[in-house]
Amino acid sequence: MIYVFICDCLFSFVIIIMLLQKRVNIKENFLCFSHIRYCKGLSA
């Protein structure tokens, strides 16, 4: 979950809040990590 903060995309920060409110859904968590990889690709 900490990886979310590595990504400087605001959308990822919104996703992590949604995950915490829903007590983390496995499917959404996977989508969140996929988005982080996408953001890191844009930053690189």
PQR file with spaces between the fields and no chain letter, atoms N, CA, C, O and H, PARSE charges and radii, in Angstrom:
ATOM       1  N    MET     1       0.838   -1.203    0.000 -0.4000 1.5000
ATOM       2  CA   MET     1       0.000    0.000    0.000 -0.0000 2.0000
ATOM       3  C    MET     1       0.874    1.254    0.000  0.5500 1.7000
ATOM       4  O    MET     1       0.489    2.289   -0.544 -0.5500 1.4000
ATOM       5  N    ILE     2       2.051    1.152    0.615 -0.4000 1.5000
ATOM       6  CA   ILE     2       2.952    2.316    0.677 -0.0000 2.0000
ATOM       7  C    ILE     2       3.412    2.722   -0.720  0.5500 1.7000
ATOM       8  O    ILE     2       3.737    3.886   -0.954 -0.5500 1.4000
ATOM       9  H    ILE     2       2.364    0.311    1.057  0.4000 1.0000
ATOM      10  N    TYR     3       3.441    1.763   -1.650 -0.4000 1.5000
ATOM      11  CA   TYR     3       3.884    2.064   -3.006 -0.0000 2.0000
ATOM      12  C    TYR     3       3.036    3.152   -3.653  0.5500 1.7000
ATOM      13  O    TYR     3       3.495    3.855   -4.553 -0.5500 1.4000
ATOM      14  H    TYR     3       3.177    0.817   -1.459  0.4000 1.0000
ATOM      15  N    VAL     4       1.804    3.284   -3.191 -0.4000 1.5000
ATOM      16  CA   VAL     4       0.903    4.287   -3.761 -0.0000 2.0000
ATOM      17  C    VAL     4       1.497    5.687   -3.610  0.5500 1.7000
ATOM      18  O    VAL     4       1.379    6.521   -4.507 -0.5500 1.4000
ATOM      19  H    VAL     4       1.431    2.713   -2.460  0.4000 1.0000
ATOM      20  N    PHE     5       2.134    5.934   -2.471 -0.4000 1.5000
ATOM      21  CA   PHE     5       2.684    7.257   -2.215 -0.0000 2.0000
ATOM      22  C    PHE     5       3.942    7.542   -3.022  0.5500 1.7000
ATOM      23  O    PHE     5       4.375    8.689   -3.131 -0.5500 1.4000
ATOM      24  H    PHE     5       2.230    5.257   -1.742  0.4000 1.0000
ATOM      25  N    ILE     6       4.526    6.482   -3.590 -0.4000 1.5000
ATOM      26  CA   ILE     6       5.711    6.667   -4.429 -0.0000 2.0000
ATOM      27  C    ILE     6       5.296    7.347   -5.729  0.5500 1.7000
ATOM      28  O    ILE     6       6.035    8.144   -6.307 -0.5500 1.4000
ATOM      29  H    ILE     6       4.174    5.550   -3.502  0.4000 1.0000
ATOM      30  N    CYS     7       4.094    7.006   -6.165 -0.4000 1.5000
ATOM      31  CA   CYS     7       3.580    7.604   -7.400 -0.0000 2.0000
ATOM      32  C    CYS     7       3.061    8.997   -7.086  0.5500 1.7000
ATOM      33  O    CYS     7       2.275    9.172   -6.155 -0.5500 1.4000
ATOM      34  H    CYS     7       3.493    6.359   -5.695  0.4000 1.0000
ATOM      35  N    ASP     8       3.493    9.989   -7.858 -0.4000 1.5000
ATOM      36  CA   ASP     8       3.087   11.362   -7.588 -0.0000 2.0000
ATOM      37  C    ASP     8       1.782   11.739   -8.291  0.5500 1.7000
ATOM      38  O    ASP     8       1.450   12.918   -8.413 -0.5500 1.4000
ATOM      39  H    ASP     8       4.131    9.846   -8.615  0.4000 1.0000
ATOM      40  N    CYS     9       1.040   10.714   -8.757 -0.4000 1.5000
ATOM      41  CA   CYS     9      -0.227   10.993   -9.432 -0.0000 2.0000
ATOM      42  C    CYS     9      -1.335   11.174   -8.406  0.5500 1.7000
ATOM      43  O    CYS     9      -1.485   10.350   -7.504 -0.5500 1.4000
ATOM      44  H    CYS     9       1.309    9.756   -8.657  0.4000 1.0000
ATOM      45  N    LEU    10      -2.106   12.235   -8.533 -0.4000 1.5000
ATOM      46  CA   LEU    10      -3.192   12.508   -7.591 -0.0000 2.0000
ATOM      47  C    LEU    10      -4.223   11.388   -7.623  0.5500 1.7000
ATOM      48  O    LEU    10      -4.812   11.045   -6.598 -0.5500 1.4000
ATOM      49  H    LEU    10      -1.984   12.904   -9.266  0.4000 1.0000
ATOM      50  N    PHE    11      -4.437   10.819   -8.810 -0.4000 1.5000
ATOM      51  CA   PHE    11      -5.429    9.758   -8.963 -0.0000 2.0000
ATOM      52  C    PHE    11      -5.106    8.559   -8.078  0.5500 1.7000
ATOM      53  O    PHE    11      -6.008    7.932   -7.523 -0.5500 1.4000
ATOM      54  H    PHE    11      -3.959   11.097   -9.642  0.4000 1.0000
ATOM      55  N    SER    12      -3.823    8.241   -7.948 -0.4000 1.5000
ATOM      56  CA   SER    12      -3.422    7.113   -7.107 -0.0000 2.0000
ATOM      57  C    SER    12      -3.728    7.402   -5.644  0.5500 1.7000
ATOM      58  O    SER    12      -4.113    6.504   -4.894 -0.5500 1.4000
ATOM      59  H    SER    12      -3.090    8.751   -8.399  0.4000 1.0000
ATOM      60  N    PHE    13      -3.556    8.652   -5.244 -0.4000 1.5000
ATOM      61  CA   PHE    13      -3.843    9.031   -3.866 -0.0000 2.0000
ATOM      62  C    PHE    13      -5.338    8.883   -3.590  0.5500 1.7000
ATOM      63  O    PHE    13      -5.737    8.471   -2.502 -0.5500 1.4000
ATOM      64  H    PHE    13      -3.243    9.381   -5.853  0.4000 1.0000
ATOM      65  N    VAL    14      -6.155    9.222   -4.580 -0.4000 1.5000
ATOM      66  CA   VAL    14      -7.608    9.080   -4.437 -0.0000 2.0000
ATOM      67  C    VAL    14      -7.969    7.608   -4.326  0.5500 1.7000
ATOM      68  O    VAL    14      -8.831    7.238   -3.529 -0.5500 1.4000
ATOM      69  H    VAL    14      -5.830    9.558   -5.464  0.4000 1.0000
ATOM      70  N    ILE    15      -7.313    6.763   -5.122 -0.4000 1.5000
ATOM      71  CA   ILE    15      -7.586    5.321   -5.097 -0.0000 2.0000
ATOM      72  C    ILE    15      -7.271    4.740   -3.730  0.5500 1.7000
ATOM      73  O    ILE    15      -8.049    3.942   -3.207 -0.5500 1.4000
ATOM      74  H    ILE    15      -6.612    7.064   -5.769  0.4000 1.0000
ATOM      75  N    ILE    16      -6.147    5.123   -3.144 -0.4000 1.5000
ATOM      76  CA   ILE    16      -5.762    4.566   -1.844 -0.0000 2.0000
ATOM      77  C    ILE    16      -6.786    4.922   -0.787  0.5500 1.7000
ATOM      78  O    ILE    16      -7.070    4.112    0.096 -0.5500 1.4000
ATOM      79  H    ILE    16      -5.516    5.771   -3.569  0.4000 1.0000
ATOM      80  N    ILE    17      -7.348    6.123   -0.861 -0.4000 1.5000
ATOM      81  CA   ILE    17      -8.376    6.531    0.099 -0.0000 2.0000
ATOM      82  C    ILE    17      -9.616    5.668   -0.082  0.5500 1.7000
ATOM      83  O    ILE    17     -10.235    5.241    0.892 -0.5500 1.4000
ATOM      84  H    ILE    17      -7.118    6.781   -1.578  0.4000 1.0000
ATOM      85  N    MET    18      -9.973    5.416   -1.334 -0.4000 1.5000
ATOM      86  CA   MET    18     -11.134    4.579   -1.634 -0.0000 2.0000
ATOM      87  C    MET    18     -10.907    3.161   -1.114  0.5500 1.7000
ATOM      88  O    MET    18     -11.821    2.537   -0.575 -0.5500 1.4000
ATOM      89  H    MET    18      -9.470    5.763   -2.126  0.4000 1.0000
ATOM      90  N    LEU    19      -9.684    2.659   -1.278 -0.4000 1.5000
ATOM      91  CA   LEU    19      -9.361    1.312   -0.817 -0.0000 2.0000
ATOM      92  C    LEU    19      -9.473    1.215    0.703  0.5500 1.7000
ATOM      93  O    LEU    19      -9.975    0.227    1.238 -0.5500 1.4000
ATOM      94  H    LEU    19      -8.942    3.166   -1.716  0.4000 1.0000
ATOM      95  N    LEU    20      -9.000    2.250    1.385 -0.4000 1.5000
ATOM      96  CA   LEU    20      -9.044    2.242    2.847 -0.0000 2.0000
ATOM      97  C    LEU    20     -10.489    2.282    3.335  0.5500 1.7000
ATOM      98  O    LEU    20     -10.840    1.626    4.315 -0.5500 1.4000
ATOM      99  H    LEU    20      -8.591    3.052    0.950  0.4000 1.0000
ATOM     100  N    GLN    21     -11.325    3.057    2.645 -0.4000 1.5000
ATOM     101  CA   GLN    21     -12.724    3.164    3.042 -0.0000 2.0000
ATOM     102  C    GLN    21     -13.459    1.847    2.816  0.5500 1.7000
ATOM     103  O    GLN    21     -14.383    1.512    3.557 -0.5500 1.4000
ATOM     104  H    GLN    21     -11.041    3.590    1.848  0.4000 1.0000
ATOM     105  N    LYS    22     -13.048    1.106    1.797 -0.4000 1.5000
ATOM     106  CA   LYS    22     -13.702   -0.168    1.486 -0.0000 2.0000
ATOM     107  C    LYS    22     -12.977   -1.341    2.142  0.5500 1.7000
ATOM     108  O    LYS    22     -13.275   -2.504    1.868 -0.5500 1.4000
ATOM     109  H    LYS    22     -12.297    1.378    1.195  0.4000 1.0000
ATOM     110  N    ARG    23     -12.004   -1.010    3.027 -0.4000 1.5000
ATOM     111  CA   ARG    23     -11.205   -2.039    3.692 -0.0000 2.0000
ATOM     112  C    ARG    23     -10.443   -2.902    2.691  0.5500 1.7000
ATOM     113  O    ARG    23     -10.229   -4.093    2.917 -0.5500 1.4000
ATOM     114  H    ARG    23     -11.763   -0.065    3.249  0.4000 1.0000
ATOM     115  N    VAL    24     -10.051   -2.306    1.619 -0.4000 1.5000
ATOM     116  CA   VAL    24      -9.221   -2.937    0.598 -0.0000 2.0000
ATOM     117  C    VAL    24      -9.878   -4.114   -0.131  0.5500 1.7000
ATOM     118  O    VAL    24     -10.023   -5.207    0.416 -0.5500 1.4000
ATOM     119  H    VAL    24     -10.225   -1.339    1.435  0.4000 1.0000
ATOM     120  N    ASN    25     -10.261   -3.858   -1.362 -0.4000 1.5000
ATOM     121  CA   ASN    25     -10.822   -4.911   -2.215 -0.0000 2.0000
ATOM     122  C    ASN    25      -9.667   -5.429   -3.060  0.5500 1.7000
ATOM     123  O    ASN    25      -8.961   -4.643   -3.691 -0.5500 1.4000
ATOM     124  H    ASN    25     -10.143   -2.970   -1.807  0.4000 1.0000
ATOM     125  N    ILE    26      -9.467   -6.742   -3.080 -0.4000 1.5000
ATOM     126  CA   ILE    26      -8.343   -7.335   -3.805 -0.0000 2.0000
ATOM     127  C    ILE    26      -8.302   -6.899   -5.274  0.5500 1.7000
ATOM     128  O    ILE    26      -7.240   -6.547   -5.788 -0.5500 1.4000
ATOM     129  H    ILE    26     -10.041   -7.381   -2.567  0.4000 1.0000
ATOM     130  N    LYS    27      -9.441   -6.922   -5.940 -0.4000 1.5000
ATOM     131  CA   LYS    27      -9.471   -6.540   -7.364 -0.0000 2.0000
ATOM     132  C    LYS    27      -9.059   -5.079   -7.537  0.5500 1.7000
ATOM     133  O    LYS    27      -8.257   -4.765   -8.417 -0.5500 1.4000
ATOM     134  H    LYS    27     -10.304   -7.208   -5.524  0.4000 1.0000
ATOM     135  N    GLU    28      -9.592   -4.194   -6.718 -0.4000 1.5000
ATOM     136  CA   GLU    28      -9.267   -2.776   -6.832 -0.0000 2.0000
ATOM     137  C    GLU    28      -7.818   -2.525   -6.439  0.5500 1.7000
ATOM     138  O    GLU    28      -7.165   -1.635   -6.983 -0.5500 1.4000
ATOM     139  H    GLU    28     -10.243   -4.449   -6.003  0.4000 1.0000
ATOM     140  N    ASN    29      -7.317   -3.319   -5.484 -0.4000 1.5000
ATOM     141  CA   ASN    29      -5.931   -3.170   -5.061 -0.0000 2.0000
ATOM     142  C    ASN    29      -5.010   -3.506   -6.236  0.5500 1.7000
ATOM     143  O    ASN    29      -3.985   -2.853   -6.430 -0.5500 1.4000
ATOM     144  H    ASN    29      -7.848   -4.041   -5.042  0.4000 1.0000
ATOM     145  N    PHE    30      -5.373   -4.521   -7.016 -0.4000 1.5000
ATOM     146  CA   PHE    30      -4.582   -4.909   -8.182 -0.0000 2.0000
ATOM     147  C    PHE    30      -4.590   -3.782   -9.203  0.5500 1.7000
ATOM     148  O    PHE    30      -3.559   -3.468   -9.797 -0.5500 1.4000
ATOM     149  H    PHE    30      -6.205   -5.052   -6.859  0.4000 1.0000
ATOM     150  N    LEU    31      -5.758   -3.172   -9.408 -0.4000 1.5000
ATOM     151  CA   LEU    31      -5.872   -2.075  -10.360 -0.0000 2.0000
ATOM     152  C    LEU    31      -5.046   -0.882   -9.883  0.5500 1.7000
ATOM     153  O    LEU    31      -4.467   -0.149  -10.685 -0.5500 1.4000
ATOM     154  H    LEU    31      -6.596   -3.427   -8.926  0.4000 1.0000
ATOM     155  N    CYS    32      -5.003   -0.703   -8.556 -0.4000 1.5000
ATOM     156  CA   CYS    32      -4.247    0.405   -7.984 -0.0000 2.0000
ATOM     157  C    CYS    32      -2.764    0.232   -8.276  0.5500 1.7000
ATOM     158  O    CYS    32      -2.105    1.178   -8.708 -0.5500 1.4000
ATOM     159  H    CYS    32      -5.473   -1.298   -7.905  0.4000 1.0000
ATOM     160  N    PHE    33      -2.229   -0.968   -8.045 -0.4000 1.5000
ATOM     161  CA   PHE    33      -0.820   -1.221   -8.298 -0.0000 2.0000
ATOM     162  C    PHE    33      -0.513   -1.105   -9.787  0.5500 1.7000
ATOM     163  O    PHE    33       0.570   -0.659  -10.164 -0.5500 1.4000
ATOM     164  H    PHE    33      -2.764   -1.736   -7.694  0.4000 1.0000
ATOM     165  N    SER    34      -1.457   -1.504  -10.635 -0.4000 1.5000
ATOM     166  CA   SER    34      -1.256   -1.400  -12.080 -0.0000 2.0000
ATOM     167  C    SER    34      -1.144    0.068  -12.462  0.5500 1.7000
ATOM     168  O    SER    34      -0.332    0.430  -13.313 -0.5500 1.4000
ATOM     169  H    SER    34      -2.338   -1.866  -10.329  0.4000 1.0000
ATOM     170  N    HIS    35      -1.958    0.918  -11.836 -0.4000 1.5000
ATOM     171  CA   HIS    35      -1.941    2.352  -12.114 -0.0000 2.0000
ATOM     172  C    HIS    35      -0.619    2.959  -11.648  0.5500 1.7000
ATOM     173  O    HIS    35      -0.081    3.858  -12.295 -0.5500 1.4000
ATOM     174  H    HIS    35      -2.618    0.625  -11.145  0.4000 1.0000
ATOM     175  N    ILE    36      -0.093    2.461  -10.515 -0.4000 1.5000
ATOM     176  CA   ILE    36       1.182    2.958   -9.993 -0.0000 2.0000
ATOM     177  C    ILE    36       2.297    2.681  -10.996  0.5500 1.7000
ATOM     178  O    ILE    36       3.147    3.539  -11.236 -0.5500 1.4000
ATOM     179  H    ILE    36      -0.529    1.731   -9.990  0.4000 1.0000
ATOM     180  N    ARG    37       2.296    1.494  -11.575 -0.4000 1.5000
ATOM     181  CA   ARG    37       3.316    1.138  -12.563 -0.0000 2.0000
ATOM     182  C    ARG    37       3.202    2.068  -13.764  0.5500 1.7000
ATOM     183  O    ARG    37       4.210    2.460  -14.351 -0.5500 1.4000
ATOM     184  H    ARG    37       1.607    0.797  -11.380  0.4000 1.0000
ATOM     185  N    TYR    38       1.969    2.420  -14.127 -0.4000 1.5000
ATOM     186  CA   TYR    38       1.730    3.321  -15.255 -0.0000 2.0000
ATOM     187  C    TYR    38       2.274    4.710  -14.934  0.5500 1.7000
ATOM     188  O    TYR    38       2.899    5.347  -15.782 -0.5500 1.4000
ATOM     189  H    TYR    38       1.150    2.101  -13.650  0.4000 1.0000
ATOM     190  N    CYS    39       2.034    5.179  -13.702 -0.4000 1.5000
ATOM     191  CA   CYS    39       2.499    6.505  -13.293 -0.0000 2.0000
ATOM     192  C    CYS    39       4.021    6.554  -13.254  0.5500 1.7000
ATOM     193  O    CYS    39       4.624    7.535  -13.689 -0.5500 1.4000
ATOM     194  H    CYS    39       1.526    4.661  -13.013  0.4000 1.0000
ATOM     195  N    LYS    40       4.642    5.500  -12.733 -0.4000 1.5000
ATOM     196  CA   LYS    40       6.099    5.460  -12.655 -0.0000 2.0000
ATOM     197  C    LYS    40       6.682    5.473  -14.066  0.5500 1.7000
ATOM     198  O    LYS    40       7.774    5.995  -14.288 -0.5500 1.4000
ATOM     199  H    LYS    40       4.152    4.703  -12.380  0.4000 1.0000
ATOM     200  N    GLY    41       5.950    4.898  -15.018 -0.4000 1.5000
ATOM     201  CA   GLY    41       6.405    4.888  -16.402 -0.0000 2.0000
ATOM     202  C    GLY    41       6.379    6.300  -16.977  0.5500 1.7000
ATOM     203  O    GLY    41       7.258    6.679  -17.751 -0.5500 1.4000
ATOM     204  H    GLY    41       5.063    4.473  -14.838  0.4000 1.0000
ATOM     205  N    LEU    42       5.360    7.081  -16.593 -0.4000 1.5000
ATOM     206  CA   LEU    42       5.242    8.449  -17.083 -0.0000 2.0000
ATOM     207  C    LEU    42       6.310    9.335  -16.447  0.5500 1.7000
ATOM     208  O    LEU    42       6.839   10.243  -17.090 -0.5500 1.4000
ATOM     209  H    LEU    42       4.646    6.773  -15.964  0.4000 1.0000
ATOM     210  N    SER    43       6.618    9.066  -15.190 -0.4000 1.5000
ATOM     211  CA   SER    43       7.600    9.875  -14.468 -0.0000 2.0000
ATOM     212  C    SER    43       9.021    9.585  -14.942  0.5500 1.7000
ATOM     213  O    SER    43       9.884   10.462  -14.908 -0.5500 1.4000
ATOM     214  H    SER    43       6.188    8.329  -14.668  0.4000 1.0000
ATOM     215  N    ALA    44       9.259    8.355  -15.382 -0.4000 1.5000
ATOM     216  CA   ALA    44      10.606    7.950  -15.781 -0.0000 2.0000
ATOM     217  C    ALA    44      11.036    8.567  -17.104  0.5500 1.7000
ATOM     218  O    ALA    44      12.148    8.317  -17.570 -0.5500 1.4000
ATOM     219  H    ALA    44       8.558    7.643  -15.409  0.4000 1.0000
